[in-house]
XYZ file of C-alpha atoms in Angstrom:
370
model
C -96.684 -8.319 -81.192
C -94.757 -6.559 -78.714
C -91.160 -6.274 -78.710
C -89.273 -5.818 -75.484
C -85.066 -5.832 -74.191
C -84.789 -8.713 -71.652
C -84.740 -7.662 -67.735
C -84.133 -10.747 -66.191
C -86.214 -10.115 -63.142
C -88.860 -12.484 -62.902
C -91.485 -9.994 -61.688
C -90.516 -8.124 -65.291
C -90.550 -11.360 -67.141
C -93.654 -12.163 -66.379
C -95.322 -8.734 -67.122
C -93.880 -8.942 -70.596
C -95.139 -12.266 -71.237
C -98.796 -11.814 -70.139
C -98.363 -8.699 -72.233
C -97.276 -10.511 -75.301
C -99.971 -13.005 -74.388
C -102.335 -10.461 -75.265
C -100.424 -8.860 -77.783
C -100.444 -11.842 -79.987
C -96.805 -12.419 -79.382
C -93.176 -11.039 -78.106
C -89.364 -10.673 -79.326
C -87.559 -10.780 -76.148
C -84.410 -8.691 -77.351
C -81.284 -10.621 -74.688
C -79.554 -7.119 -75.158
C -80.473 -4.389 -77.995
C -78.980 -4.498 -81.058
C -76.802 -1.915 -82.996
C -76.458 -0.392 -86.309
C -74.141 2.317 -87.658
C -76.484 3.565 -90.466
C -77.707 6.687 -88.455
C -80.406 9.476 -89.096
C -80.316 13.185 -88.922
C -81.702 12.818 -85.640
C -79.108 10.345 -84.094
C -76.423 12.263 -82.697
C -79.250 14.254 -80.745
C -81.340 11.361 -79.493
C -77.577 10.045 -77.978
C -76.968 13.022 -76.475
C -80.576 13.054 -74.638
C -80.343 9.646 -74.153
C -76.606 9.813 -72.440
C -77.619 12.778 -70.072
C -80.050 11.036 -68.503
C -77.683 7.603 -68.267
C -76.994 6.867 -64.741
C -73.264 6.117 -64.841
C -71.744 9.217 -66.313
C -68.885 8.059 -67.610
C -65.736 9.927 -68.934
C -63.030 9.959 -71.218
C -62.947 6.639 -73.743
C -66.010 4.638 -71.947
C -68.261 7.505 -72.210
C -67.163 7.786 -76.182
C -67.971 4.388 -76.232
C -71.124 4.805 -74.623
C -72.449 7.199 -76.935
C -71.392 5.225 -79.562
C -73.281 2.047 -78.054
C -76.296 4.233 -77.542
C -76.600 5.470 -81.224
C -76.506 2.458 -82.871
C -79.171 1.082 -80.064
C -81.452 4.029 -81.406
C -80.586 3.597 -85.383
C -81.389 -0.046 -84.623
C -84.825 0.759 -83.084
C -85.858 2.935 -85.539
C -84.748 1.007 -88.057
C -86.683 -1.941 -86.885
C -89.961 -0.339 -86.319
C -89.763 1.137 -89.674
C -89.965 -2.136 -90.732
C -92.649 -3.066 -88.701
C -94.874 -0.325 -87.499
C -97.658 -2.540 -86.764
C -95.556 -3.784 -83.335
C -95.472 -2.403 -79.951
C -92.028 -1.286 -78.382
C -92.425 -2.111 -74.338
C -89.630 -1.114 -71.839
C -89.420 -1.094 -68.156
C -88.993 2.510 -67.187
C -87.478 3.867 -70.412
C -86.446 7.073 -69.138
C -82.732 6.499 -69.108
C -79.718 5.253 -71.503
C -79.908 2.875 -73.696
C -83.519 2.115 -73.342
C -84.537 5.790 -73.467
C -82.523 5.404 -77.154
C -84.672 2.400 -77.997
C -88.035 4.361 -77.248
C -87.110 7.312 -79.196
C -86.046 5.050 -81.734
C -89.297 3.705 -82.205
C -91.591 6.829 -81.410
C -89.369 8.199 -84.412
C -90.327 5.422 -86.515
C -93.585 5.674 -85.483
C -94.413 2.756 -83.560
C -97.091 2.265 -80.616
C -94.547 2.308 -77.067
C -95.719 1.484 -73.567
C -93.283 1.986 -70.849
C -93.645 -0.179 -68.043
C -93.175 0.046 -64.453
C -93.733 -0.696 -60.238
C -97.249 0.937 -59.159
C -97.909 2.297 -56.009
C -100.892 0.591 -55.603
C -100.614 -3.485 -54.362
C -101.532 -5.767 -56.953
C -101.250 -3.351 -59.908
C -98.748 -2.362 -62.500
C -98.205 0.756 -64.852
C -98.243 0.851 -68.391
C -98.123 4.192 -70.006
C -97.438 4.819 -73.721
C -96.144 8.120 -72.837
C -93.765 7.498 -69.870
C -93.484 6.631 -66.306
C -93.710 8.736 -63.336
C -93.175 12.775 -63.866
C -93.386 11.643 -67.556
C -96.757 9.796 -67.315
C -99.783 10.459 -69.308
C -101.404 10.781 -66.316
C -103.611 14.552 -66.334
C -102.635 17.215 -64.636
C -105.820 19.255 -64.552
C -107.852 18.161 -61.680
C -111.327 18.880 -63.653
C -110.547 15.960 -65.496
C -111.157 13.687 -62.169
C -113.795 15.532 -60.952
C -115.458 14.662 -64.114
C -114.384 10.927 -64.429
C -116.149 10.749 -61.081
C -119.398 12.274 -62.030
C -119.624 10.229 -65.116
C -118.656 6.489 -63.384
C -118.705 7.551 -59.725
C -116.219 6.909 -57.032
C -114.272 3.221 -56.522
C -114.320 1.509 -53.344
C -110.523 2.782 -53.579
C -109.526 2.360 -49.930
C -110.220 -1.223 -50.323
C -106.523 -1.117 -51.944
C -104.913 -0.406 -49.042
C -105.397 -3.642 -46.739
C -102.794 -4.973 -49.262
C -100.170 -2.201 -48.238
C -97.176 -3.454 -46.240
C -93.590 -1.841 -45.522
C -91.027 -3.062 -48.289
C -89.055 -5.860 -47.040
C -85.473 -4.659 -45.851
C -82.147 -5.238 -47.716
C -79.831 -3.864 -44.983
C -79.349 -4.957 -41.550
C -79.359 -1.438 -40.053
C -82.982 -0.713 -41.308
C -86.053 -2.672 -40.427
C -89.776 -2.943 -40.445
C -90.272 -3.515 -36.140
C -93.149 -1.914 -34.014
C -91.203 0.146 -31.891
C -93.149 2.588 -30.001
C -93.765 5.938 -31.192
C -93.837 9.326 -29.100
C -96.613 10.941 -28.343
C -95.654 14.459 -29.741
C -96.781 15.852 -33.433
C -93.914 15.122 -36.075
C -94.369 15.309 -39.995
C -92.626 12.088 -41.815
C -90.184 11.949 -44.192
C -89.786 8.766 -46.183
C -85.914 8.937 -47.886
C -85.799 7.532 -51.512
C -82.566 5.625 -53.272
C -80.661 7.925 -54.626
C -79.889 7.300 -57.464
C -83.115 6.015 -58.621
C -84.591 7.899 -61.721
C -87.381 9.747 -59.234
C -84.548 11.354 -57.429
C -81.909 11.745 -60.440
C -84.981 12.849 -63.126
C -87.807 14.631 -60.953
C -85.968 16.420 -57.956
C -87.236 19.731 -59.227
C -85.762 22.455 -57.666
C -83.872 20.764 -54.821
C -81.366 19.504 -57.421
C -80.761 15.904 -55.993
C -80.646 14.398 -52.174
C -78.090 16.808 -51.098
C -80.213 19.824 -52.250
C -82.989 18.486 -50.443
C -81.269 17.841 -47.718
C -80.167 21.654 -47.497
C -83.670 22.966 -47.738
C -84.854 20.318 -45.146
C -82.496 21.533 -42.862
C -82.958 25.748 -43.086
C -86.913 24.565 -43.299
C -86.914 22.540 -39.999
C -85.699 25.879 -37.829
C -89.377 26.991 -37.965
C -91.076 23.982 -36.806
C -93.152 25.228 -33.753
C -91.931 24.339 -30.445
C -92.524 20.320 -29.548
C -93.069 19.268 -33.422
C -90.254 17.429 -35.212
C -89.740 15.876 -38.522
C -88.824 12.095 -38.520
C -86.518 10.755 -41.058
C -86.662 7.126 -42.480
C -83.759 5.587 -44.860
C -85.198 3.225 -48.160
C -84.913 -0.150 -46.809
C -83.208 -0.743 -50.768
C -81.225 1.837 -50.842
C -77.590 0.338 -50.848
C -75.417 2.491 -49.097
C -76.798 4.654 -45.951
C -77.435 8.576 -46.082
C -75.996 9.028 -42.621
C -73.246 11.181 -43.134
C -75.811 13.615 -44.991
C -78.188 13.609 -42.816
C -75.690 15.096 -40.378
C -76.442 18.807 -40.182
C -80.085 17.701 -40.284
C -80.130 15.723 -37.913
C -77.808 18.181 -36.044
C -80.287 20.653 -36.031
C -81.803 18.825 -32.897
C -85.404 19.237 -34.851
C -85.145 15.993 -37.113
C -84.937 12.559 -35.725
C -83.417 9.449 -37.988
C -85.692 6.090 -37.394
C -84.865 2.960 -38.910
C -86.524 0.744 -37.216
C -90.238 1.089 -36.887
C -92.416 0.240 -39.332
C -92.669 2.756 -42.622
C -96.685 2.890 -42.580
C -96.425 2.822 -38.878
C -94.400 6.175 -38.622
C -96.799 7.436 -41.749
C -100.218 6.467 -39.774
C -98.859 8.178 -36.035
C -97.414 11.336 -38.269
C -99.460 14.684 -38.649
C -98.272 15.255 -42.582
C -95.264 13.404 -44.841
C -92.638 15.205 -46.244
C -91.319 14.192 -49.622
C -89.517 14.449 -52.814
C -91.811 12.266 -54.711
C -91.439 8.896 -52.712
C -94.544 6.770 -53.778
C -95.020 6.922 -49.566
C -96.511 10.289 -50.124
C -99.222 9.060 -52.573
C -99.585 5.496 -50.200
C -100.312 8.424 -47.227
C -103.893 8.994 -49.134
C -104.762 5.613 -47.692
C -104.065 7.503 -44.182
C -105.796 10.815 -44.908
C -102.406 12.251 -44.208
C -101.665 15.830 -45.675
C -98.768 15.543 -48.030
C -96.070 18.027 -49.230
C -93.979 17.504 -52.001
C -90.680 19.345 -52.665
C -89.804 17.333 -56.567
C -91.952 16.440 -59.985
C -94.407 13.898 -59.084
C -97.984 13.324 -61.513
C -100.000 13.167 -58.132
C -98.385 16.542 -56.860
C -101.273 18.155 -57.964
C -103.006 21.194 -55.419
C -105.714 19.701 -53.465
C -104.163 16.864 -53.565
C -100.917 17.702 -52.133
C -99.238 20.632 -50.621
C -96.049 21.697 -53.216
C -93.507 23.583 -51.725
C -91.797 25.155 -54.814
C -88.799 26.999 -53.221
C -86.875 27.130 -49.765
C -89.112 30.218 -48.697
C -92.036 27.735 -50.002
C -91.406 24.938 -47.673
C -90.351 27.137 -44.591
C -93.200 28.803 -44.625
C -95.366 25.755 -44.692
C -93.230 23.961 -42.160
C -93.983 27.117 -39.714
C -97.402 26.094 -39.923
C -97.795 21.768 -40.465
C -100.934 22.426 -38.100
C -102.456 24.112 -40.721
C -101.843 21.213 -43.542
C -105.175 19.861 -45.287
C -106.404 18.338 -48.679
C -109.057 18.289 -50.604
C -111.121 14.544 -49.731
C -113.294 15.235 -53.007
C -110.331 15.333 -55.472
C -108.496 12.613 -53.927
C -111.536 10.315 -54.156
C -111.900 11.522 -57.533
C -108.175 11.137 -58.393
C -107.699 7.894 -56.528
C -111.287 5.897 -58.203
C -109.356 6.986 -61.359
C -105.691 5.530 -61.099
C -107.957 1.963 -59.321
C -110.536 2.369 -62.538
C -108.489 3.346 -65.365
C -104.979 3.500 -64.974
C -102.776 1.030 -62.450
C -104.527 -2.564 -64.269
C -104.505 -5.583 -62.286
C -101.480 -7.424 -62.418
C -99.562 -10.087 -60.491
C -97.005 -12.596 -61.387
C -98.677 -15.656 -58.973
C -102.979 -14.352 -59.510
C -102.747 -13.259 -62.974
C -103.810 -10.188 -64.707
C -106.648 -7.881 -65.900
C -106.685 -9.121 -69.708
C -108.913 -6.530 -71.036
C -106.852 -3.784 -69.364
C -103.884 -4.807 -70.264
C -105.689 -5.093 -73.996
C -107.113 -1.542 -73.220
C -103.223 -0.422 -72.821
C -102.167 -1.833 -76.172
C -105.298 -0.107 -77.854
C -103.969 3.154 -76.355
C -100.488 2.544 -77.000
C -101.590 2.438 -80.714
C -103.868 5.574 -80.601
C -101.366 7.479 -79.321
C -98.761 6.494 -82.038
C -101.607 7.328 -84.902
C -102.269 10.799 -83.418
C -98.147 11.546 -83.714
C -95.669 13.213 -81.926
């Protein structure tokens, strides 16, 4: 059985039901319970759990908070003490009060699998570790070139004809097919700030406003006639304009929100990112990709990391000179189709035996311990 706190997004929904399906059953939890009776670990796990909470409140609601957030963990733990034998399933998991209810149950000792969006059409991502910097996913790239030479390489491209720009929320930034000019630029797809990529994984740059900073002293040493073309999240809900300005000031950095996002990614010579899921979609464009924040595909070969300012001028002084390596992105890529991202959608169905591969993991990884 798997044992889950409501979402009440249908897309969620229905992952957790064809996931209890499998399971042999699921507690839908409408909001996660609470219990005083703490542990010697409690006050720490709230403290973790309220860092990473994405209002950061103060004063009495952030008391309160804490207070909400421990007795979601003692509950957890409490509960899968009880019953070890179930699976605790979240969607994301990194933050608040279901970051509590995780550590609540990997403290107990139960099987997790965190759940979240893939960037590959059709598929979903169930980790028992965690979800995006946090995956499970390896780091070493021997470990694909392996995989490959044991199964061989997936027909991996095939995934994206099923890639299309996200549809827009705001009315000042569209999908259209404007024209684009004929002169080399790198693109830069922005993220929402305050998702968990941006607040969690920003690495060195510290947030949008640090990366922001290095973008603009890194731009200055474009060579003459390149440029580096900006794109807003069609979801994010308020616009990044008014930082943008002394980028965009810099006359080398160009804000379009109206052509097509795989558009300006297929005419670009490179994509610049934090760790937008844009910069692993650019694979399906052979497109060199550097990557400024924590991301599991940053790897070398695959990507180019800029660790520091100095890192990323010096690679924007040369974008000609951006490259990969094809054989560890086949490698990498037949792995996340093969292994990894299962099949999954709410109106075809699902990949049963993956998703019953997951659970069998899920469980491994709670036998072998912390």
């Amino acid at each position: 059985m798997i044992v889950f706190p409501a979402e009440y997004q249908p897309r969620k929904e229905a992952l957790f039901a064809a996931l209890a399906e499998v399971a042999g059953g699921g507690l839908r939890l409408k909001a996660i319970p609470s219990r005083l009776r703490g542990y010697p670990e409690t006050a720490a796990r709230a403290d973790a759990a309220m860092a990473r909470a994405k209002r950061q409140h103060r004063g009495l609601l952030r008391w309160l908070k804490r207070r909400l957030i421990a007795g979601q963990y003692n509950w957890a733990r409490a509960y899968f003490t009880r019953h070890p034998d179930r699976v605790a399933v979240a969607w994301n998991g990194l933050t608040g009060s279901r970051m509590a209810y995780m550590m609540g149950a990997r403290d107990a000792g139960a099987a997790r699998l965190y759940a979240e969006l893939a960037p590959l059409p059709g598929r979903i991502t169930l980790d028992p570790v965690g979800v995006n910097a946090e995956s499970s996913v390896p780091r070493e790239p021997d470990f694909f070139h392996a995989h490959a030479a044991q199964h061989g390489l997936s027909d991996w491209r095939r995934l994206g004809a099923g890639m299309v720009a996200r549809p827009s929320r705001r009315a000042d930034v569209a999908q259209g097919g404007a024209a684009l000019p004929d002169t080399p630029f790198l693109f830069c797809p922005l993220q929402v700030p305050d998702d968990s990529q941006i607040t969690l994984f920003s690495g060195w740059c510290g947030g949008m406003e640090g990366f922001f900073a290095a973008l603009t002293q890194a731009v200055k040493n474009l060579p003459d006639g390149w440029h580096l073309r900006l794109k807003e999240h069609p979801s994010a809900k308020t616009s990044l304009r008014p930082l943008l300005a002394p980028l965009l000031a810099t006359g080398r950095a160009v804000l379009d929100n109206d052509t097509d996002s795989f558009a300006q990614v297929a005419a670009s010579r490179g994509v610049v990112t934090l760790n937008s899921s844009m910069g692993l979609q650019a694979f399906f464009h052979d497109k060199p990709v550097v990557t400024l924040g924590r991301a599991f595909w940053a790897l070398p070969g695959l990507v180019t990391p800029a660790t520091s300012a100095e890192s990323l001028a010096a690679i924007l002084a040369q974008p000609q000179a951006l490259g990969f390596d094809q054989i560890l992105r086949d490698a990498f890529m037949s792995w996340l189709d093969r292994v990894y991202y299962p099949v999954f959608d709410p109106e075809t169905g699902f990949d049963r035996d993956a998703f019953a591969a997951k659970l069998a993991q899920a469980r491994a990884a709670a036998a072998a311990g912390p």
